[in-house]
Coordinates of C-alpha atoms in Angstrom, one line a residue:
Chain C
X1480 CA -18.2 -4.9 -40.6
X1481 CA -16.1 -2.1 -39.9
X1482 CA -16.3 -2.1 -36.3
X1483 CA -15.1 -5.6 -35.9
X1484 CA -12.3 -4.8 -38.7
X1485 CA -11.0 -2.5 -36.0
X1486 CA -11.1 -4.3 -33.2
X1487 CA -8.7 -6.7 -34.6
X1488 CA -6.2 -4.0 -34.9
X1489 CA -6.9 -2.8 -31.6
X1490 CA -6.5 -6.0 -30.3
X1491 CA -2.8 -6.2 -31.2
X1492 CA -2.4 -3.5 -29.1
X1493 CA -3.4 -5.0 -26.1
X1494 CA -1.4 -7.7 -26.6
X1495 CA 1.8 -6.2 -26.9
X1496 CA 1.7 -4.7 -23.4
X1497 CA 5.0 -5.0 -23.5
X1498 CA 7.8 -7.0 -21.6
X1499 CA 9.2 -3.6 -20.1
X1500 CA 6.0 -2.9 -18.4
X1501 CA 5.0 -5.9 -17.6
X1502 CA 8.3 -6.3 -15.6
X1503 CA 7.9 -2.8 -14.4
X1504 CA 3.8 -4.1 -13.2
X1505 CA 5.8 -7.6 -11.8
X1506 CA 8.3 -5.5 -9.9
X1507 CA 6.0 -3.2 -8.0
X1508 CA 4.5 -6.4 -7.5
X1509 CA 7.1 -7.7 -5.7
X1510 CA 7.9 -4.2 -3.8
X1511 CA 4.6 -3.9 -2.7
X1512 CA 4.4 -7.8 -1.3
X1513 CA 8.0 -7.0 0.4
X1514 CA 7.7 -9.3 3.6
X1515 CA 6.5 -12.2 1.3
X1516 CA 8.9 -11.9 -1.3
X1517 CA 11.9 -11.8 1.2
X1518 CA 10.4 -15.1 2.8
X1519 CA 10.5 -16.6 -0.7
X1520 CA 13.6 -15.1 -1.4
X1521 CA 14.6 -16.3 1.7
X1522 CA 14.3 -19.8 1.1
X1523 CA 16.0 -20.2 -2.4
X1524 CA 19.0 -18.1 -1.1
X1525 CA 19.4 -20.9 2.3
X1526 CA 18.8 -23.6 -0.3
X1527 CA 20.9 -22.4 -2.6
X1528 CA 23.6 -21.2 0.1
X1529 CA 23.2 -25.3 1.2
X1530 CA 24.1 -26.5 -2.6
X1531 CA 27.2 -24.1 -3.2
X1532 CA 28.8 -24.4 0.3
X1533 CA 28.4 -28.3 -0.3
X1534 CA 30.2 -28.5 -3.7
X1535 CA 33.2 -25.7 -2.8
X1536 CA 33.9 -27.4 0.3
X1537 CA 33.8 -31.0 -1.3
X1538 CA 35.9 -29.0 -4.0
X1539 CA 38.7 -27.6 -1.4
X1540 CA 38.7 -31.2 0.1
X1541 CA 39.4 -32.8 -3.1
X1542 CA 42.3 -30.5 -3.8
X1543 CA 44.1 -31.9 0.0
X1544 CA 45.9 -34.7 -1.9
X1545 CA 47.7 -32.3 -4.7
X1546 CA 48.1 -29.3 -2.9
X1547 CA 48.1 -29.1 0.4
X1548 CA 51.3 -29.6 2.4
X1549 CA 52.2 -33.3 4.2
X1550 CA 51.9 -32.1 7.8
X1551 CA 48.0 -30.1 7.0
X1552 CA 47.1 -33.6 5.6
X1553 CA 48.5 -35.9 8.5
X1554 CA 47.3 -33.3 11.3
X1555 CA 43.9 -33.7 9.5
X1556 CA 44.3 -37.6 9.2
X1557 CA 44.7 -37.2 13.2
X1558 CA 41.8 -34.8 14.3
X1559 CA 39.2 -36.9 12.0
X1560 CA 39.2 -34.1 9.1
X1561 CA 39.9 -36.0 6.7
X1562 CA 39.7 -39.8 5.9
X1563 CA 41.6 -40.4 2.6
X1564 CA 40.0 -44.5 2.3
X1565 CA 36.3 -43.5 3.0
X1566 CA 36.3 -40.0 0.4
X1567 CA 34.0 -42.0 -1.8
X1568 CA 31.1 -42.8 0.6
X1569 CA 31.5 -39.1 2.1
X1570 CA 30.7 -38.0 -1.3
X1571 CA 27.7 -40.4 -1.8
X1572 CA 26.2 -39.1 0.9
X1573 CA 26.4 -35.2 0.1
X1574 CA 24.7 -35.7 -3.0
X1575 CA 22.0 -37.4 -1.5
X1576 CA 22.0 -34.4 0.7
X1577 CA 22.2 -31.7 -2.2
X1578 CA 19.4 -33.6 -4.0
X1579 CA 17.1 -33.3 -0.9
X1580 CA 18.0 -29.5 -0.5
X1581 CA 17.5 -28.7 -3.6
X1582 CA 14.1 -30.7 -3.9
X1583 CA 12.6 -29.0 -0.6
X1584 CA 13.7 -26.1 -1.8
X1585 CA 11.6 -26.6 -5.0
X1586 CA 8.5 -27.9 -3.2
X1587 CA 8.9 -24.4 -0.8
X1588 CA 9.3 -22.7 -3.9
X1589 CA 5.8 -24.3 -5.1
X1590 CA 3.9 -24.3 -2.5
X1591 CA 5.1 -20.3 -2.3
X1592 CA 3.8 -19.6 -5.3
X1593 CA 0.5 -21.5 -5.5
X1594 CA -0.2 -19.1 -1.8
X1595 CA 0.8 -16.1 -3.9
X1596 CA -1.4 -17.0 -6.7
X1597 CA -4.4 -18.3 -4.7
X1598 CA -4.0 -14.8 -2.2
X1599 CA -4.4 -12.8 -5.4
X1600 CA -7.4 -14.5 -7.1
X1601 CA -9.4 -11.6 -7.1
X1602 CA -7.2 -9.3 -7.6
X1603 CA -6.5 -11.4 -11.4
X1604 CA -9.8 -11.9 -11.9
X1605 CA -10.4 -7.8 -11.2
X1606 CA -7.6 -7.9 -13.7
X1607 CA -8.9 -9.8 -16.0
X1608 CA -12.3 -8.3 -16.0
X1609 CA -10.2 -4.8 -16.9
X1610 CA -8.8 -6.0 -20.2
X1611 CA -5.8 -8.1 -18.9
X1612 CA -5.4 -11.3 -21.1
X1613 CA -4.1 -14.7 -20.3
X1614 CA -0.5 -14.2 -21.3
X1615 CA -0.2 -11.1 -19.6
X1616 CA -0.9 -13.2 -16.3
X1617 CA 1.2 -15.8 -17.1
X1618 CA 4.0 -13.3 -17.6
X1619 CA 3.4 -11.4 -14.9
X1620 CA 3.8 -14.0 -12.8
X1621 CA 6.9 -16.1 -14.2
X1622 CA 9.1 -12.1 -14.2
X1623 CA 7.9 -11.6 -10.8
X1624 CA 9.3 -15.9 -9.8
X1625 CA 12.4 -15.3 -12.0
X1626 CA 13.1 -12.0 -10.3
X1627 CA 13.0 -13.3 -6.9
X1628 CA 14.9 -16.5 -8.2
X1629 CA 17.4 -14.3 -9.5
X1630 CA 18.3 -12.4 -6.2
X1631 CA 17.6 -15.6 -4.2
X1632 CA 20.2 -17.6 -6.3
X1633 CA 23.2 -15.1 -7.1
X1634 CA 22.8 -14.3 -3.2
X1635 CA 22.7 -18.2 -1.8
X1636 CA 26.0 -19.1 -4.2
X1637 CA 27.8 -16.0 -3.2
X1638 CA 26.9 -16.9 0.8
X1639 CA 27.6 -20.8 0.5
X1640 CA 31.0 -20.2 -1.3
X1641 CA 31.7 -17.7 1.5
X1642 CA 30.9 -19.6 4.0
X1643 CA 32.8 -22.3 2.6
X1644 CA 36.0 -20.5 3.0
X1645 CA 35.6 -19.1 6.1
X1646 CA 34.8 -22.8 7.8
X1647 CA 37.5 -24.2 5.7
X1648 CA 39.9 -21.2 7.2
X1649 CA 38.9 -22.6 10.7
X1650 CA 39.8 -26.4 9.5
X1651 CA 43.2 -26.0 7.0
X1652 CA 44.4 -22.4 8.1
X1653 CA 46.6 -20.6 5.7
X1654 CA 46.4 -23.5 3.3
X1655 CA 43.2 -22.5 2.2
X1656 CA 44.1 -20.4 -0.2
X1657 CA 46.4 -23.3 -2.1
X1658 CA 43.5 -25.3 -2.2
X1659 CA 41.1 -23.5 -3.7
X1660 CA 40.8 -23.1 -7.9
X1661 CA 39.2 -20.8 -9.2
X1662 CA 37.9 -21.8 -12.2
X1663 CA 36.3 -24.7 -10.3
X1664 CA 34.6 -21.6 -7.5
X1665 CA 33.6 -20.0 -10.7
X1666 CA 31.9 -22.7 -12.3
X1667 CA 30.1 -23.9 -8.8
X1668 CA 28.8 -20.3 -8.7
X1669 CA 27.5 -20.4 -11.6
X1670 CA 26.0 -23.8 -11.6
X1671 CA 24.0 -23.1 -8.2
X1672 CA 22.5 -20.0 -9.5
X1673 CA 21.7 -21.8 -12.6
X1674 CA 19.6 -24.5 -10.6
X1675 CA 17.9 -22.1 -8.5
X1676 CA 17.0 -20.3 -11.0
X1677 CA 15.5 -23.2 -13.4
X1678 CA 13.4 -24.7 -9.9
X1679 CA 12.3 -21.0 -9.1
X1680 CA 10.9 -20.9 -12.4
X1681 CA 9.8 -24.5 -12.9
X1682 CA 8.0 -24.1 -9.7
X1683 CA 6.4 -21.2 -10.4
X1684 CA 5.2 -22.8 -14.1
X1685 CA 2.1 -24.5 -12.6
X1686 CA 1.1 -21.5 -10.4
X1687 CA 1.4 -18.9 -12.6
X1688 CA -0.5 -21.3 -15.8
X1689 CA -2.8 -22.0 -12.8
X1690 CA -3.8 -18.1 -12.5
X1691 CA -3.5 -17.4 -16.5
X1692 CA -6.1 -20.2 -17.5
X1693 CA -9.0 -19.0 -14.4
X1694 CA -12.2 -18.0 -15.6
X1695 CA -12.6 -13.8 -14.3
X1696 CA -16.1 -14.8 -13.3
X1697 CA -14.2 -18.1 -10.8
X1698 CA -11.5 -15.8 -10.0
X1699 CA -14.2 -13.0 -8.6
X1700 CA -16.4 -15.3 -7.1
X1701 CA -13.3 -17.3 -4.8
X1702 CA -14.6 -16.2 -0.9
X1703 CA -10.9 -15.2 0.8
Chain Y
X508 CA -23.5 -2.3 -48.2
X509 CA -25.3 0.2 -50.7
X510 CA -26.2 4.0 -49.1
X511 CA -29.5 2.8 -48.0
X512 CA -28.4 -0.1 -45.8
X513 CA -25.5 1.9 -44.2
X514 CA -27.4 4.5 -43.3
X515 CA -30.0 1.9 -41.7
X516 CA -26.8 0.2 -40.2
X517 CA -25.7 3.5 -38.3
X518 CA -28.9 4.0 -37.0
X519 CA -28.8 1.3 -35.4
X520 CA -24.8 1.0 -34.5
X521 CA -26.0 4.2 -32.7
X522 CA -29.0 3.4 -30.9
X523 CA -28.7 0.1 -29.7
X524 CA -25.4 -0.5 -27.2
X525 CA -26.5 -4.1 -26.1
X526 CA -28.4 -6.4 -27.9
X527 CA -29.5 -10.1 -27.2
X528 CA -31.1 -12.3 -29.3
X529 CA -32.7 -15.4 -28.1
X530 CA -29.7 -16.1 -25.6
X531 CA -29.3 -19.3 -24.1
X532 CA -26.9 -20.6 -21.6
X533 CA -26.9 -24.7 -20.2
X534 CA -24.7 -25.7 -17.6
X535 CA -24.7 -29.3 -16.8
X536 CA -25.1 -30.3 -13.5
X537 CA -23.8 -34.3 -14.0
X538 CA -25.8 -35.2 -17.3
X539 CA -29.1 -33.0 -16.4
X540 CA -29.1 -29.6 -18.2
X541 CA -29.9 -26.6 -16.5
X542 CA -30.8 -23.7 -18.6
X543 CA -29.2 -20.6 -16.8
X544 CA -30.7 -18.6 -19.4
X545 CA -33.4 -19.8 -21.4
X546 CA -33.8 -17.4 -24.1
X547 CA -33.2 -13.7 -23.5
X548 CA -34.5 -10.9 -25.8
X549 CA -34.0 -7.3 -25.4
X550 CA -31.7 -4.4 -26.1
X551 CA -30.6 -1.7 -24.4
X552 CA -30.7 2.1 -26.0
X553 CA -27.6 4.2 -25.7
X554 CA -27.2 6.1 -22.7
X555 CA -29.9 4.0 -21.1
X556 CA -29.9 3.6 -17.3
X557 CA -31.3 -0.3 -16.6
X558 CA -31.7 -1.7 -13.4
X559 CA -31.6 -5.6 -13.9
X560 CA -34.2 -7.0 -10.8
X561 CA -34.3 -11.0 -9.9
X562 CA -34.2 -13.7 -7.1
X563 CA -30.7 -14.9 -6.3
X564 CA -30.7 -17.7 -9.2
X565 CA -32.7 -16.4 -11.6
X566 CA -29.7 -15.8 -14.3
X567 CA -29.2 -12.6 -13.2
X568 CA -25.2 -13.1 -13.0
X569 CA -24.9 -15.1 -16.2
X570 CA -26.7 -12.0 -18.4
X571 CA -25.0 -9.8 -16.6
X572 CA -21.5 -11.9 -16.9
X573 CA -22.4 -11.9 -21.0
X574 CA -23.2 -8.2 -21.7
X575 CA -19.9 -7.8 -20.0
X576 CA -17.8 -10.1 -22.0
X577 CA -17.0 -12.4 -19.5
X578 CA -19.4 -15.2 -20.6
X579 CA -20.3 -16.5 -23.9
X580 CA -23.7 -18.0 -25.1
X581 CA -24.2 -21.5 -25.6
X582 CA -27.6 -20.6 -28.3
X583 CA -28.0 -16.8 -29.3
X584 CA -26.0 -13.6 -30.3
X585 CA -25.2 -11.0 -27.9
X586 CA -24.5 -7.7 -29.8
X587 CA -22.3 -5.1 -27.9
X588 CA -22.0 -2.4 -29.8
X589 CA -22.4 -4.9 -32.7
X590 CA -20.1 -6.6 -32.6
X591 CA -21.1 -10.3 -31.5
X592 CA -19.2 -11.7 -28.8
X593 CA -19.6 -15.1 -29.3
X594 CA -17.6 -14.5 -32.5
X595 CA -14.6 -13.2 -30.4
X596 CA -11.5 -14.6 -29.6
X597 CA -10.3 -14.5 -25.8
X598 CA -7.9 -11.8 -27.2
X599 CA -10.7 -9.8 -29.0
X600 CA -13.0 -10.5 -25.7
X601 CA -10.1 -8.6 -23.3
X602 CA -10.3 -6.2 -25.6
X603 CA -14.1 -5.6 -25.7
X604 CA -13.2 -5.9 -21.6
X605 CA -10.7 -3.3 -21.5
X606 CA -12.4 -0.7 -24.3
X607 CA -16.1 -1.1 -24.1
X608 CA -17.0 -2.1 -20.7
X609 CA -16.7 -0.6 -17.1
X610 CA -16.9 -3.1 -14.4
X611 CA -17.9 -1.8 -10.9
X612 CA -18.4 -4.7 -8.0
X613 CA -20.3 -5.3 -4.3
X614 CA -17.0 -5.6 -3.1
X615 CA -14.7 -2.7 -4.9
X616 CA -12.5 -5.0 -5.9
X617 CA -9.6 -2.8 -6.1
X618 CA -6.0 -4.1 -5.6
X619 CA -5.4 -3.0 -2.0
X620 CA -2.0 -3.0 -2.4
X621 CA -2.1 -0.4 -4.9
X622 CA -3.1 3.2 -4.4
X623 CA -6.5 4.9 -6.1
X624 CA -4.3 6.2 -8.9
X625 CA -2.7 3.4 -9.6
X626 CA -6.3 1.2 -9.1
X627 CA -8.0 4.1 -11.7
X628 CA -4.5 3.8 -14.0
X629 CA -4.9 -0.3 -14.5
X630 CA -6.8 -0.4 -17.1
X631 CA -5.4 2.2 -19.3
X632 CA -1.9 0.2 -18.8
X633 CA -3.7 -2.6 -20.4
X634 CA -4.8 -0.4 -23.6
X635 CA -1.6 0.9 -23.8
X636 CA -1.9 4.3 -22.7
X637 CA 1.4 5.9 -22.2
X638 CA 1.9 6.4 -18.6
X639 CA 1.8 10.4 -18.1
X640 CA -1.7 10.6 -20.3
X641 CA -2.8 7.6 -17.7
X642 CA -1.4 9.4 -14.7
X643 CA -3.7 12.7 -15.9
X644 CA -6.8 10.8 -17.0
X645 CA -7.0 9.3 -13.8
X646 CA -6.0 11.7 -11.7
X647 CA -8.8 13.9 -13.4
X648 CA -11.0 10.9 -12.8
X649 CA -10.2 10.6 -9.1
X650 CA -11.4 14.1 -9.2
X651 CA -14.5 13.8 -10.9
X652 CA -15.4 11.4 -8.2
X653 CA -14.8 13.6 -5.5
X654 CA -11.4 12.1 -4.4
X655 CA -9.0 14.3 -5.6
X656 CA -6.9 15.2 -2.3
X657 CA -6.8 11.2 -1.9
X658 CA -5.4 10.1 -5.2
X659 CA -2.2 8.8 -3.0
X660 CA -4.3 6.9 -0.6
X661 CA -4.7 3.3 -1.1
X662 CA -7.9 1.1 -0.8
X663 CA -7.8 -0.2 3.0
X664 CA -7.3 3.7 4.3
X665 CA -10.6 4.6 2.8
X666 CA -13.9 4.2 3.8
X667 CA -16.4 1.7 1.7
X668 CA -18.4 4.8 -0.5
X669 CA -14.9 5.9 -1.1
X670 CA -13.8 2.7 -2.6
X671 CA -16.7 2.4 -4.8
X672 CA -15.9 6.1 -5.7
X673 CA -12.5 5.1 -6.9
X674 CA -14.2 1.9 -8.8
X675 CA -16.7 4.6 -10.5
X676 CA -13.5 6.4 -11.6
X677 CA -11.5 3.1 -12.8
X678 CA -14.7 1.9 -14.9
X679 CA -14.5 5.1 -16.5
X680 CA -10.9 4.9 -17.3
X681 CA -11.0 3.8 -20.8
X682 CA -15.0 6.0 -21.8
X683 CA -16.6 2.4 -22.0
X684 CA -19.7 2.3 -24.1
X685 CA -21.4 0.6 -20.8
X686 CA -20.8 0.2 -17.1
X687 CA -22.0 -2.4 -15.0
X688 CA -23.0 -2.4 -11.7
X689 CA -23.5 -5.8 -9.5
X690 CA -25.3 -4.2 -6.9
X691 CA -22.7 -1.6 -6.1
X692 CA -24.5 -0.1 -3.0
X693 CA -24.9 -3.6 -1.5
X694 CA -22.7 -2.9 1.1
X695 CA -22.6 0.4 2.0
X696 CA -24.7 2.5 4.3
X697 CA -27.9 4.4 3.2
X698 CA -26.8 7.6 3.2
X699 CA -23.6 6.7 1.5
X700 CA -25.2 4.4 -1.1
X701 CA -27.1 6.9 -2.3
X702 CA -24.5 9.0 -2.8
X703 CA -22.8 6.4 -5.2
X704 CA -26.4 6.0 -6.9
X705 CA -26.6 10.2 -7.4
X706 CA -22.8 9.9 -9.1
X707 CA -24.1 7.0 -10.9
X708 CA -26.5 9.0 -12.4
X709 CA -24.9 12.1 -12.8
X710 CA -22.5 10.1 -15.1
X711 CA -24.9 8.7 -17.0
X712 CA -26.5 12.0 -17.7
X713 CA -23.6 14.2 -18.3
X714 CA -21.2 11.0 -20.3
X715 CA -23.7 9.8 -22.0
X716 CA -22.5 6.4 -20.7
X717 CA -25.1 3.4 -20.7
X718 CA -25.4 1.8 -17.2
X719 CA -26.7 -1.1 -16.3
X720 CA -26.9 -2.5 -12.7
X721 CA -28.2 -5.7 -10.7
X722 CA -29.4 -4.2 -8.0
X723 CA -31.8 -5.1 -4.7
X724 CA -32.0 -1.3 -4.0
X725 CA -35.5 0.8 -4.6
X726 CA -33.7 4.0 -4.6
X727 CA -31.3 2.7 -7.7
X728 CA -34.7 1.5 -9.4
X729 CA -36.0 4.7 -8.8
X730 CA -33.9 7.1 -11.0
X731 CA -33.6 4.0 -13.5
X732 CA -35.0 4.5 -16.9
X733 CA -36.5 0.7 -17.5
X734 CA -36.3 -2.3 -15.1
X735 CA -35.9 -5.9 -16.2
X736 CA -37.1 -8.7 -14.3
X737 CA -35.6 -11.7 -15.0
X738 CA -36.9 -14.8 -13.6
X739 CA -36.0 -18.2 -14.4
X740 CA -33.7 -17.6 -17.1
X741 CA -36.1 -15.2 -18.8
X742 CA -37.1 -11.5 -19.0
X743 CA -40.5 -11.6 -17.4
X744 CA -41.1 -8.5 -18.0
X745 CA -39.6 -4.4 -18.6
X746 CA -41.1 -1.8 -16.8
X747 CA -40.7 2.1 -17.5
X748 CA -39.6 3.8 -14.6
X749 CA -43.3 5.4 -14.6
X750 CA -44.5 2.5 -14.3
X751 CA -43.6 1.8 -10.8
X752 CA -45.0 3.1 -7.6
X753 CA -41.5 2.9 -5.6
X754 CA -41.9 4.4 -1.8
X755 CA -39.4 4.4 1.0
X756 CA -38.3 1.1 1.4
X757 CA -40.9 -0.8 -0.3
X758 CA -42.1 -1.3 -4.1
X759 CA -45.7 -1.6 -5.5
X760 CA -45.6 -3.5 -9.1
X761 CA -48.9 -2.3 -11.2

């Protein structure tokens, strides 16, 4: 059957809507939603912010023995800055606290995206019903989570590092400088953004495979 | 396929848009059956206009839901264009979505967000149509309909008829073989449905386009060229437009 024959061919076509415009489609996306995707963005760049402000000034403090000058670390010892005996317990407990930030920020993250999805069911089940296939969903959705995990992130480590400095500014003066290493800022940098953007788009997995797997007919029938 | 059969074979490609044979569709409610469709025959001509009529129920949706490529068969061939669905893949379904059929809803369905160019320019994005041709098409489109000075307006600053104008323009994006129309005056005034039903027409007259409604409205059987009543997961019957004594507001079957 010649029709069917060329059908197949056609149907590569759709498929290979490409990355480009699907980015291009995710992005307007995003543009459009502004107010929502600043909320979500929002709360990866706080969680985020949390994490690298955590491990640069637990970074700074580790640095007090080697290079900080006798009388910063004995004024310190006197205000209740800085408790040499107890550093291990301190640091017990602001894991804990990193692992709960970065966890609530991954159930916000979810939760996010499951309302994102579930606001648009008709609008991908209109989409669907106009040619859009599965994958196409699916991408559409993960660019638009990456994107906004992305910003989120690179913005949070750049804050919580700031931050860092300026409250350890208040707390060792001058000093702060000596103490901080830079391939150590570097790498925290780059390890926050890193996380928030693996639990942006591990919390946007489920959503988005959610949205690519619904039935048009479901999709068009869900009363919003 | 000697001369003789292929000659038989276009005939028929070119008559015959929609075909079902001896459909069937069973959901299962627990471990009980329920036949949604319980064998469906007909086929629909080429630039036919066909008003599908039927209680709220009947298996109205789920023919309706098949023609349009959304649903498959469990028993039976549905021919579009023929080229039997069931035989598709999900890819080669979107396809027959995005190429052959035209979707227009009860509720518009377009993506507020987005304005009537961009609504009418969707679909052609999905059959890779390069951009500027989309822009055009649909701007001529959008035209066509009788919103051209609102191409830049988006769905929530226009009234409903308007809406379903710009969802007339965006099933016609890609020249589908059919449209389908689930009872696309259903919520808009008289004097405006009617409007919609007039463009409805005029496309099907001067495109050539097959269009096939579910519809509750007298006035869209009336300029339709058969009716189908389905009831109970059958075709109870087709009736020529002749056939019917429509007046204002109520119907008289012969």
């Amino acid at each position: 059957m010649i029709n069917i024959n060329n059908n197949q061919n056609l149907a590569s076509e759709v498929e290979s809507l490409s990355f480009s415009k699907t980015a291009k489609i995710a992005l307007k996306g995003i543009k459009i939603r502004l107010w929502r995707s600043l909320i979500l963005i929002a709360c990866i760049n706080l969680a985020i912010a949390f994490l690298s402000y955590i491990l640069t000034s637990n970074s700074l403090q580790r640095n007090l023995e080697t290079h900080a000058s006798k009388e910063l670390i004995e004024k310190l010892i006197r205000t209740g800055n800085y408790d040499p005996d107890n550093i291990q317990n301190q640091n017990i407990q602001t894991y804990w606290l990193l692992t709960l930030a970065v966890l609530i920020s991954f159930v916000g993250i979810v939760n996010a995206m499951l309302m994102s999805v579930s606001e648009r069911f008709r609008e991908i089940g209109t989409m669907k019903c106009l040619g859009a296939l599965d994958s196409f969903v699916l991408k559409l959705f993960l660019i638009e989570s990456a994107f906004i995990g992305t910003v989120g992130s690179i913005s949070g480590g750049l804050i919580g590092i700031i931050l860092a400095f300026i409250e350890g500014s208040f707390t060792y003066g001058k000093e702060v400088f000596n103490l901080s290493n830079n391939s150590v800022i570097i790498s925290v940098f780059i390890l926050s953004s890193v996380i928030g953007i693996t639990i942006t788009i591990l919390g946007a997995l489920y959503p988005a495979y959610q949205a690519s797997k619904m039935k048009p007919v479901v999709a068009l029938r869900a009363e919003l | 396929m000697n001369n003789n059969q292929n000659t038989k074979y276009d005939e028929l490609l070119s008559a015959y848009v929609v075909r079902a044979i001896n459909v069937k569709k069973i959901y299962m409610m627990g471990s009980h059956p329920v036949y949604a469709l319980n064998g469906v025959n007909f086929s629909v001509k080429r630039g036919e206009y066909i008003s599908i009529m039927g209680p709220s129920g009947s298996g109205k949706s789920t023919l309706f839901n098949m023609i349009g490529g959304l649903d498959k068969p469990n028993e039976g061939r549905i021919y579009i264009d023929e080229v039997d669905i069931a035989a598709l893949n999900p890819i080669e379904l979107a396809w027959l979505r995005c190429h052959k059929v035209g979707y227009i809803f009860q509720t518009y369905n377009l993506i507020t967000v987005a304005t009537a160019l961009d609504n009418v320019m969707l679909p052609m994005t999905f059959a890779g149509i390069q951009q500027s041709d989309a822009q055009d098409k649909a701007a001529e489109l959008l035209k066509r309909v009788g919103l051209g000075e609102r191409i830049l307006h988006k769905p929530l600053e226009m009234s409903g008829g308007q809406q379903q104008r710009v969802a007339i323009a965006r099933a016609l994006a890609n020249d589908p073989s059919i449209v389908l129309a689930d009872e696309p005056t259903a919520n808009l005034d008289k004097k405006t449905g009617l409007q919609i039903i007039e463009l409805l027409k005029e496309i099907n007259l001067t495109q050539k386009v097959t269009i096939i409604t579910a519809t509750h409205d007298y006035k869209m059987l009336d300029i339709s060229d058969r009716i189908a009543w389905v009831r109970d997961g059958k075709i109870e019957k087709f009736q020529k437009r002749y056939e019917l004594d429509i007046k204002e507001g109520k119907l008289n079957v012969k």
